[in-house]
Amino acid sequence: MNRRDFLAGSAACSLAAMTGKAFAQAGPLTKIIFPFAAGGGGDALCRLLAQHISPLLDRNIIVENRTGGDGLIGIKAVKGANPDGTTVLVTTGPTMYLLPMVETTPSFDAAKDFVPVSQLVRFEFCVFVGTAVPVEVKDFKQFVAWLKANPDQATFGVPSNGTIPHFTGSRLEQALGVKLTRVAYRGSAPIINDLVGGHMPFAISTLTDAIPQHRAGNVRILAVGSAQRSPFLPDAPTLRESGVDLVADAWYGMWLPAGASPDLAKKLSEAVATALAKPEVKQKLSAIGLIPVGSTPEGLTKELAANTAFWQPIVKETGYKITN
């Protein structure tokens, strides 16, 4: 935090001059590759960053959506790119550490095929119930008791297979001693429709997708997966507070292709930190449920390693694999 505050002040001008010269030597254009479709929170993050780091780096920046393969198409595009700083990858942390775990033959190694730049923002997941669960069930512990009394209702929705919500469900099954049946959807919207319609008892998905319906009284958020209570819904307890020792949140990060210089990564991370410290950037990110973080390249390396170590045994125990 001290470093970010410093950069947001008097160092911003010198940073622009220093990084602008370094990046201008690499080419006229920086391209942010985002491996998912336009229109969501991650895409908005990329475009906001492009807008605010462009003057710091003294160059034009575009965002290119390379969709497909659960993020793999965009990841491979950056993996094979020139490491001169003209192309960077922005994607979720789980994409970088879960995909190699579930592929029968891993397509990439995040630690070897990419140079870390910065952790960008965090976002949160939650457990929430729909109209099929009686209104008398008011908290997570009561919900667990209801599941045990109604095992035929122990079915939950997730936005996709092979994701944090998927494996959070597996972890909950172990922790609660309740057999759960997972149903994978294509995104959060159809899950919420089924919860509101009483066709699905509960779900695990992003907090920001669930909050509007929670506030409207159509669904009830019982617990959030973050380490601390969410700033967006402080009344909702965490899973840990609810008796499950599990932190299940996620984040976005930025990477360069392997071979990029550490100096280049450091300069870019400093530009990102400056952008994320701006009040108007923080406000816009908060409006879409993203919590600014910012980090050094070393910080991103540690975060990726810690997440990999935590989720690997959980994923392995499920036996879930995709053929590639």
Coordinates of C-alpha atoms in Angstrom, one line a residue, residues 30-304:
T30 CA 0.7 -2.6 -26.6
K31 CA -2.0 -5.2 -27.0
I32 CA -3.9 -6.6 -23.9
I33 CA -5.2 -10.1 -24.8
F34 CA -8.2 -11.0 -22.8
P35 CA -9.3 -14.7 -23.4
F36 CA -13.0 -14.2 -22.7
A37 CA -15.9 -12.4 -24.4
A38 CA -16.4 -8.7 -24.3
G39 CA -19.0 -7.2 -21.9
G40 CA -18.2 -8.8 -18.6
G41 CA -16.3 -7.5 -15.6
G42 CA -12.9 -8.8 -16.7
D43 CA -13.3 -7.1 -20.1
A44 CA -14.3 -3.8 -18.4
L45 CA -11.2 -4.1 -16.2
C46 CA -8.9 -4.5 -19.3
R47 CA -10.4 -1.5 -21.0
L48 CA -10.2 0.6 -17.9
L49 CA -6.5 -0.3 -17.4
A50 CA -5.8 0.3 -21.1
Q51 CA -7.2 3.8 -20.8
H52 CA -5.2 4.7 -17.7
I53 CA -1.9 3.1 -18.3
S54 CA -1.7 4.4 -21.9
P55 CA -0.5 7.9 -20.9
L56 CA 1.9 6.5 -18.4
L57 CA 3.6 4.3 -21.0
D58 CA 3.2 7.0 -23.8
R59 CA 1.7 4.6 -26.3
N60 CA -1.6 3.4 -27.7
I61 CA -3.1 0.3 -26.1
I62 CA -5.9 -1.9 -27.4
V63 CA -7.8 -4.8 -25.9
E64 CA -8.3 -7.9 -28.0
N65 CA -10.8 -10.6 -27.0
R66 CA -9.4 -14.0 -28.0
T67 CA -12.2 -16.3 -26.8
G68 CA -12.5 -20.1 -26.8
G69 CA -11.2 -23.2 -25.0
D70 CA -12.2 -21.9 -21.6
G71 CA -9.5 -19.2 -22.0
L72 CA -6.9 -21.4 -23.6
I73 CA -7.0 -19.7 -27.1
G74 CA -6.0 -16.4 -25.6
I75 CA -3.4 -17.9 -23.3
K76 CA -1.7 -19.7 -26.2
A77 CA -1.7 -16.5 -28.2
V78 CA 0.3 -14.7 -25.6
K79 CA 2.5 -17.8 -24.9
G80 CA 3.7 -17.7 -28.4
A81 CA 4.0 -13.9 -28.7
N82 CA 7.1 -11.8 -29.0
P83 CA 8.4 -11.0 -25.5
D84 CA 9.1 -7.4 -26.4
G85 CA 6.3 -5.9 -24.3
T86 CA 3.9 -5.3 -27.1
T87 CA 1.6 -8.1 -26.0
V88 CA 0.3 -8.9 -22.4
L89 CA -2.2 -11.3 -21.1
V90 CA -4.9 -10.4 -18.6
T91 CA -6.9 -13.3 -17.2
T92 CA -8.2 -14.9 -14.0
G93 CA -5.8 -16.6 -11.6
P94 CA -7.9 -19.8 -11.7
T95 CA -7.6 -20.0 -15.5
M96 CA -3.8 -20.0 -15.1
Y97 CA -3.6 -22.6 -12.3
L98 CA -6.7 -24.7 -12.8
L99 CA -6.5 -25.4 -16.5
P100 CA -3.1 -27.2 -16.3
M101 CA -4.5 -29.3 -13.4
V102 CA -7.5 -30.5 -15.3
E103 CA -6.1 -31.0 -18.8
T104 CA -5.0 -34.6 -19.6
T105 CA -1.9 -33.0 -21.2
P106 CA -1.2 -29.5 -19.8
S107 CA -1.1 -26.9 -22.6
F108 CA 1.1 -24.5 -20.7
D109 CA 3.0 -24.0 -17.4
A110 CA 2.2 -20.6 -16.0
A111 CA 5.5 -20.4 -14.1
K112 CA 7.6 -21.4 -17.2
D113 CA 5.7 -19.9 -20.1
F114 CA 5.0 -16.5 -18.7
V115 CA 6.6 -13.6 -16.9
P116 CA 4.5 -12.3 -14.0
V117 CA 3.6 -8.6 -14.0
S118 CA 0.9 -7.9 -11.4
Q119 CA -2.1 -9.2 -9.5
L120 CA -4.8 -6.7 -10.5
V121 CA -8.1 -7.1 -8.6
R122 CA -9.9 -9.7 -6.5
F123 CA -13.5 -10.9 -6.8
E124 CA -15.7 -13.1 -4.6
F125 CA -17.9 -16.1 -4.8
C126 CA -20.9 -17.0 -2.6
V127 CA -23.3 -19.7 -1.7
F128 CA -26.9 -18.7 -2.3
V129 CA -30.3 -20.3 -2.3
G130 CA -33.5 -19.9 -4.2
T131 CA -37.2 -20.2 -3.7
A132 CA -37.0 -24.0 -3.4
V133 CA -35.4 -23.6 0.1
P134 CA -37.9 -22.6 2.8
V135 CA -37.7 -19.0 4.0
E136 CA -37.2 -20.3 7.5
V137 CA -33.7 -21.3 6.5
K138 CA -32.0 -18.1 7.3
D139 CA -28.3 -18.9 7.6
F140 CA -25.7 -21.4 6.3
K141 CA -25.8 -23.8 9.3
Q142 CA -29.6 -24.0 9.0
F143 CA -29.2 -24.7 5.3
V144 CA -26.8 -27.6 6.0
A145 CA -29.3 -29.0 8.4
W146 CA -32.0 -28.7 5.7
L147 CA -29.8 -30.4 3.1
K148 CA -29.2 -33.3 5.5
A149 CA -32.9 -33.6 6.1
N150 CA -33.7 -33.3 2.4
P151 CA -31.0 -35.2 0.6
D152 CA -33.0 -35.3 -2.6
Q153 CA -32.6 -31.5 -2.7
A154 CA -28.8 -31.5 -2.5
T155 CA -28.3 -30.2 -6.0
F156 CA -26.4 -27.1 -6.8
G157 CA -25.6 -25.0 -9.9
V158 CA -22.2 -23.7 -11.1
P159 CA -21.4 -21.3 -14.0
S160 CA -19.1 -23.9 -15.6
N161 CA -17.2 -27.1 -14.9
G162 CA -13.6 -27.0 -13.9
T163 CA -13.9 -23.7 -12.0
I164 CA -13.6 -22.5 -8.5
P165 CA -17.4 -22.9 -7.8
H166 CA -17.1 -26.5 -9.2
F167 CA -14.3 -27.4 -6.8
T168 CA -15.7 -25.3 -3.9
G169 CA -18.7 -27.6 -4.2
S170 CA -16.5 -30.7 -3.9
R171 CA -14.8 -29.2 -0.9
L172 CA -18.2 -28.4 0.7
E173 CA -19.3 -32.0 0.1
Q174 CA -16.3 -33.3 2.1
A175 CA -16.6 -30.7 4.9
L176 CA -20.3 -31.1 5.4
G177 CA -20.6 -34.8 4.9
V178 CA -23.5 -34.3 2.5
K179 CA -23.6 -35.9 -1.0
L180 CA -24.0 -33.1 -3.5
T181 CA -25.0 -33.2 -7.2
R182 CA -23.4 -30.5 -9.4
V183 CA -25.1 -29.1 -12.5
A184 CA -23.0 -27.0 -14.8
Y185 CA -24.6 -24.1 -16.6
R186 CA -23.3 -21.6 -19.2
G187 CA -22.8 -18.6 -16.9
S188 CA -24.6 -17.2 -13.9
A189 CA -27.8 -15.8 -15.5
P190 CA -29.5 -19.2 -16.2
I191 CA -28.6 -20.4 -12.7
I192 CA -30.3 -17.4 -11.1
N193 CA -33.3 -17.9 -13.3
D194 CA -33.6 -21.5 -12.1
L195 CA -33.1 -20.5 -8.5
V196 CA -35.8 -17.8 -8.7
G197 CA -38.1 -20.3 -10.4
G198 CA -37.6 -22.9 -7.7
H199 CA -36.0 -25.4 -10.1
M200 CA -32.6 -25.5 -8.4
P201 CA -32.1 -25.3 -4.6
F202 CA -28.8 -23.5 -4.4
A203 CA -25.7 -22.3 -6.3
I204 CA -22.1 -21.2 -6.1
S205 CA -21.2 -18.3 -8.3
T206 CA -19.9 -14.8 -8.2
L207 CA -21.1 -12.5 -5.5
T208 CA -21.7 -9.6 -7.9
D209 CA -24.1 -11.7 -10.1
A210 CA -26.1 -12.8 -7.0
I211 CA -26.3 -9.4 -5.2
P212 CA -29.1 -7.8 -7.3
Q213 CA -31.4 -10.7 -6.9
H214 CA -30.5 -11.0 -3.2
R215 CA -31.4 -7.4 -2.6
A216 CA -34.6 -7.9 -4.5
G217 CA -35.5 -10.8 -2.2
N218 CA -35.5 -13.4 -5.0
V219 CA -32.5 -15.3 -3.7
R220 CA -30.6 -15.4 -0.4
I221 CA -26.9 -15.2 0.0
L222 CA -25.9 -17.4 2.9
A223 CA -22.1 -17.2 2.9
V224 CA -19.2 -15.6 0.9
G225 CA -16.0 -17.4 0.0
S226 CA -13.5 -14.6 0.7
A227 CA -11.2 -14.5 3.7
Q228 CA -13.0 -11.5 5.1
R229 CA -16.5 -10.3 4.8
S230 CA -17.2 -8.6 1.5
P231 CA -17.2 -4.8 1.3
F232 CA -20.1 -5.2 -1.1
L233 CA -22.2 -7.2 1.3
P234 CA -20.8 -6.9 4.9
D235 CA -23.8 -8.5 6.5
A236 CA -23.1 -11.9 4.8
P237 CA -20.8 -14.1 6.9
T238 CA -17.8 -15.9 5.3
L239 CA -17.7 -19.7 4.9
R240 CA -15.1 -19.8 7.7
E241 CA -17.5 -17.9 10.0
S242 CA -20.1 -20.5 9.0
G243 CA -18.0 -23.4 10.1
V244 CA -16.3 -24.4 6.8
D245 CA -12.5 -23.8 6.8
L246 CA -12.3 -22.7 3.2
V247 CA -11.4 -19.5 1.3
A248 CA -12.7 -19.6 -2.3
D249 CA -12.2 -16.3 -4.0
A250 CA -10.4 -15.4 -7.2
W251 CA -8.5 -12.6 -8.9
Y252 CA -7.2 -11.2 -12.2
G253 CA -3.6 -11.0 -13.1
M254 CA -1.3 -9.7 -15.9
W255 CA 1.5 -11.6 -17.5
L256 CA 4.1 -11.1 -20.3
P257 CA 5.3 -14.0 -22.6
A258 CA 8.3 -16.0 -21.4
G259 CA 11.6 -14.2 -22.3
A260 CA 10.4 -10.7 -21.4
S261 CA 12.9 -8.9 -19.3
P262 CA 12.2 -8.5 -15.5
D263 CA 12.8 -4.7 -15.9
L264 CA 10.0 -4.6 -18.5
A265 CA 7.7 -6.5 -16.1
K266 CA 8.6 -4.2 -13.2
K267 CA 7.9 -1.0 -15.2
L268 CA 4.6 -2.3 -16.3
S269 CA 3.6 -3.4 -12.8
E270 CA 4.4 0.1 -11.6
A271 CA 2.2 1.7 -14.2
V272 CA -0.6 -0.7 -13.2
A273 CA -0.2 0.2 -9.6
T274 CA -0.5 3.9 -10.4
A275 CA -3.7 3.3 -12.4
L276 CA -5.3 1.1 -9.7
A277 CA -4.6 3.7 -7.1
K278 CA -6.6 6.4 -8.9
P279 CA -9.9 7.2 -7.1
E280 CA -11.9 7.2 -10.3
V281 CA -10.5 3.7 -11.2
K282 CA -11.3 2.3 -7.7
Q283 CA -14.8 3.7 -8.0
K284 CA -15.5 2.1 -11.4
L285 CA -14.0 -1.2 -10.3
S286 CA -16.1 -1.3 -7.2
A287 CA -19.2 -0.6 -9.2
I288 CA -18.7 -4.0 -11.0
G289 CA -17.7 -5.9 -7.9
L290 CA -13.9 -5.9 -8.3
I291 CA -11.5 -5.0 -5.5
P292 CA -8.3 -3.3 -6.6
V293 CA -5.1 -5.0 -5.4
G294 CA -2.0 -4.3 -7.5
S295 CA 1.3 -6.1 -6.7
T296 CA 4.9 -6.5 -7.7
P297 CA 5.8 -9.3 -10.2
E298 CA 7.1 -11.2 -7.1
G299 CA 3.8 -10.8 -5.4
L300 CA 2.0 -12.3 -8.3
T301 CA 4.4 -15.3 -8.4
K302 CA 3.7 -16.0 -4.7
E303 CA 0.0 -15.7 -5.1
L304 CA -0.1 -18.1 -8.0

